[in-house]
Structure formats: C-alpha cells, structure tokens
Amino acid sequence: MYDLRLAGILSTQITRYKFSGICMASLLKPTDENLNLLRNVLKSGGLVAVPTETVYGLAANAFDAEACARIFTAKGRPTNDPLICHIASLEVAESISSFNELSRKLARLFWPGPLTLILPKAKTIPDIVTAGLASVAIRCPMHSVFQQLISEIDFPLAAPSANPFAYISPTTATHVNENLGEDIDYILDGGPCELGLESTIIDARDESSPLLLRHGALSQEEIETTAGIRLIDKSSNITQGPSVAPGSALKHYSPKTGLTLSAAPIKEPAAVNPDTAYLLWKKPEGKNAENIFWLSASGSLTEAASRLYAALHEIDQLGYQQIIAQTFPEQGMGNAINDRLRRAAAK
Ligand code: AMP
Ligand code: MG
C-alpha cells in the first residue's frame, strides 16, 4: 500500500473505514480541498480512483513509470495490456503523441467524450504505459469532476478501469471500494457514471483504413455518420494473449457467477428455475418474478448500456447459481453490450 505519510503529503492519516473487517479506501467528494489533496497524491506517485463518464478509472501520473507499475499490481493486470492516457485537451494530447489529419478531426468532433485514439507515442510516455508499443492510447474525458481534477495538473493520467483484472468494470465509487478498496488509498466520488461502458477505441494512424479496435460508449454509426468515414471493425480480434489491441482478452468483464448468453428470447416461464438470474434487454410484460432483471423498461439501448455493469454487480451479490443473459440487437450501443456480454460469458 502506498503510504502518503511517507511522501510527506499528510501529517495525519485520513480516516479509513472497515467493510466486512477489511480496510477500505477513503471516498472523497469533489470539494476544492479534496481535489487539491488528490492532485498532490498523484504528483507524488500515488493512485487515485477517479470518475469519468464511461467507468471509474484507476489513475496515476502517466510520466511516472513507478506509479504506473502500481496500477498493474493493484489490478492484477498483465503488463502486456497497455493503459489509456487521459488528458485535458487536444493541445496536451499533441504534446505526447503525433496526430494526422483524420485523428485530429476525430478528436475535434468527439473530445471531450468517450473516444480513445491510438497514436504514435512521444518519448515522454514510459514503456510500461504502452506495454512497450510505439503507440499510445489517448482520451479526453468529459466528466466535469475529472476535468476539474486534471485541468490543474501538468501530466496526463494513465487510467485503466478501476476493477480487479477481468472482473466487471465499476460505474460507482462503491463498486470500486468493494472490489479494489483494499489495494488503493483514495476514491474520488463523482456519482454514478453517465454512460456506464468503456470508451470506443479507434486506430486511425493509417488514414485510408481507420480501425475500430473496441466497441464502446460512442457507437460506430455515430462516428461514421458524423465524421463521414468507414471504420474497419477489428473488435472481434479476441485473443488469449498479446494482439493488435493487447488486453482484448477473450475472458473479461466477468461476474463471479457463471454467465451464459442466449440468442433466443427469454420468456417468463423460464423463470421457473429459481437458481438462475435472467438478464434481459426490455421488461417483459406483466408481473415479473424476482429473478428476472432488465436493463431498460423502454428498450433504449443507451439506457441499457449505462445500466449493464451496475446490474451485473447487483446480480453477482445475490447468490444465484448462474446468469442467463439475452443478446442485444447488433446496432448502436447493442454492439458494445454484446461485446461485453460475450467476453463475460467466455470460459
Ligand atoms: P481499459 O483497461 O478498460 O482501460 O482498456 C484499455 C484498453 O485500451 C486495453 O485493453 C487495450 O486494448 C487498449 N489499448 C491501450 N493502449 C493501446 C495501444 N497502444 N494499442 C492498442 N490498444 C491499446
Ligand atoms: Mg478494463
């Protein structure tokens, strides 16, 4: 555990509390005083879980290789899985990478927002951040608390999702604390994440064939329509080891409860199996059994995406023997939801 008293940041230890007998992290609200404290923690090489509009991230100074190494240890993340660097503006991004015209156009259209760009990296980014690759992943989040935090520090924040490796990503400060609270000191509580799914990742280094590496909170259709481009979908290059998008491991985002996907509609009589939780897109008609869960009453794919991880966290604590999840239509956010469900179901 990183000790802030040793770093001379704090003269007294901030109260940490016990949850089920385990020492948890301090949850801090985004007051000016707390934001200053957390900027100092980051400057001194500490780790802070931070809110973004996608999911909570586990952040460290991206210029500090030792601090970034702590991220891998805290998450149990393999070091061949590179981190996304978060920056406050396009200007800062230009100082740690080189943009071509298409990447700059995408950044201007979609930043701040849930789009990550793969770019040639500057020497200032340590190898541990990029898993030794010559490219770096960069994103400018739009969450107001994140923007407040980062606007007054002069380094990018390397931040993967703030969850143990391969477990469900966190969309609330409580999710972070329950699953990683023992391993980190501070969580900045910015409320529930609005979008609830990771960013979309694009590699547009070759302007003639931009690649979609990960479906995410910005849909392929929206990018293609707004930017007037066609993306080559490489997102199903799922592997068990290093690949074009290292970390696109087949098994990921997985609850502890075994999850199976069902393409067939799940009808209410299925709920006769009381040991199974059924995760559906829309609310089925009529009165529903308590083991029927749905992500959007109205059938909105955006709402369903924003609630997916919170629902999996909730179901995972209820003691069911298995989860059967319905696949979503392959359109809009449905693509990203299906991607996460397929990886959650992988053995
Ligand atoms: P997360 O851990 O949820 O923040 O996801 C970060 C993902 O970004 C990784 O798993 C990689 O797939 C991807 N990524 C980061 N850096 C690169 C890079 N230089 N090239 C390709 N993909 C990257
Ligand atoms: Mg992750």
Tab-separated table of C-alpha atoms and ligand atoms in Angstrom, residues 55 75 77 81-84 86 116 118-119 129-130 133 135-137 159-161 163 169 198 201 203 205 213-214 244-248 252-253, ligand 1:
chain	number	residue	atom	x	y	z
A	55	VAL	CA	-16.459	3.909	-15.986
A	75	LYS	CA	-5.460	-4.583	-10.529
A	77	ARG	CA	-3.320	-6.717	-14.674
A	81	ASP	CA	-2.127	-4.833	-21.506
A	82	PRO	CA	-1.408	-1.119	-22.166
A	83	LEU	CA	-3.080	1.785	-20.356
A	84	ILE	CA	-5.107	4.671	-21.777
A	86	HIS	CA	-6.244	10.762	-20.144
A	116	THR	CA	-9.919	6.756	-27.397
A	118	ILE	CA	-4.322	5.170	-30.846
A	119	LEU	CA	-1.428	7.441	-31.870
A	129	VAL	CA	2.199	2.572	-20.033
A	130	THR	CA	2.121	1.295	-23.623
A	133	LEU	CA	4.358	-0.466	-28.075
A	135	SER	CA	1.751	3.748	-29.970
A	136	VAL	CA	-0.182	5.294	-27.099
A	137	ALA	CA	-3.939	5.292	-26.416
A	159	ALA	CA	-6.015	5.073	-16.039
A	160	PRO	CA	-7.499	1.668	-16.818
A	161	SER	CA	-10.869	0.749	-15.336
A	163	ASN	CA	-11.568	-3.061	-11.102
A	169	SER	CA	-15.966	-2.620	-14.589
A	198	GLU	CA	-15.822	1.880	-21.708
A	201	ILE	CA	-11.142	2.746	-29.424
A	203	ASP	CA	-6.667	3.417	-34.578
A	205	ARG	CA	-2.866	6.043	-37.886
A	213	LEU	CA	-10.453	-1.778	-32.058
A	214	ARG	CA	-13.140	-1.762	-29.380
A	244	VAL	CA	-3.228	-5.695	-32.159
A	245	ALA	CA	-5.216	-4.413	-29.194
A	246	PRO	CA	-3.428	-6.084	-26.312
A	247	GLY	CA	-5.832	-6.641	-23.491
A	248	SER	CA	-8.722	-7.522	-25.748
A	252	HIS	CA	-13.146	-10.064	-19.479
A	253	TYR	CA	-15.820	-8.036	-17.668
B	1	AMP	P1	-9.129	-0.495	-20.008
B	1	AMP	O1	-8.154	-1.365	-19.343
B	1	AMP	O2	-10.549	-0.932	-19.766
B	1	AMP	O3	-8.904	0.955	-19.750
B	1	AMP	O4	-8.895	-0.701	-21.572
B	1	AMP	C1	-7.756	-0.211	-22.175
B	1	AMP	C2	-7.594	-0.904	-23.484
B	1	AMP	O5	-7.014	0.031	-24.399
B	1	AMP	C3	-6.583	-2.032	-23.478
B	1	AMP	O6	-7.139	-3.204	-23.045
B	1	AMP	C4	-6.139	-2.098	-24.933
B	1	AMP	O7	-6.988	-2.963	-25.653
B	1	AMP	C5	-6.340	-0.693	-25.414
B	1	AMP	N1	-5.059	-0.050	-25.680
B	1	AMP	C6	-4.315	0.725	-24.855
B	1	AMP	N2	-3.190	1.136	-25.456
B	1	AMP	C7	-3.211	0.621	-26.702
B	1	AMP	C8	-2.336	0.687	-27.815
B	1	AMP	N3	-1.203	1.397	-27.783
B	1	AMP	N4	-2.674	-0.003	-28.933
B	1	AMP	C9	-3.820	-0.704	-28.998
B	1	AMP	N5	-4.701	-0.806	-27.985
B	1	AMP	C10	-4.410	-0.157	-26.829
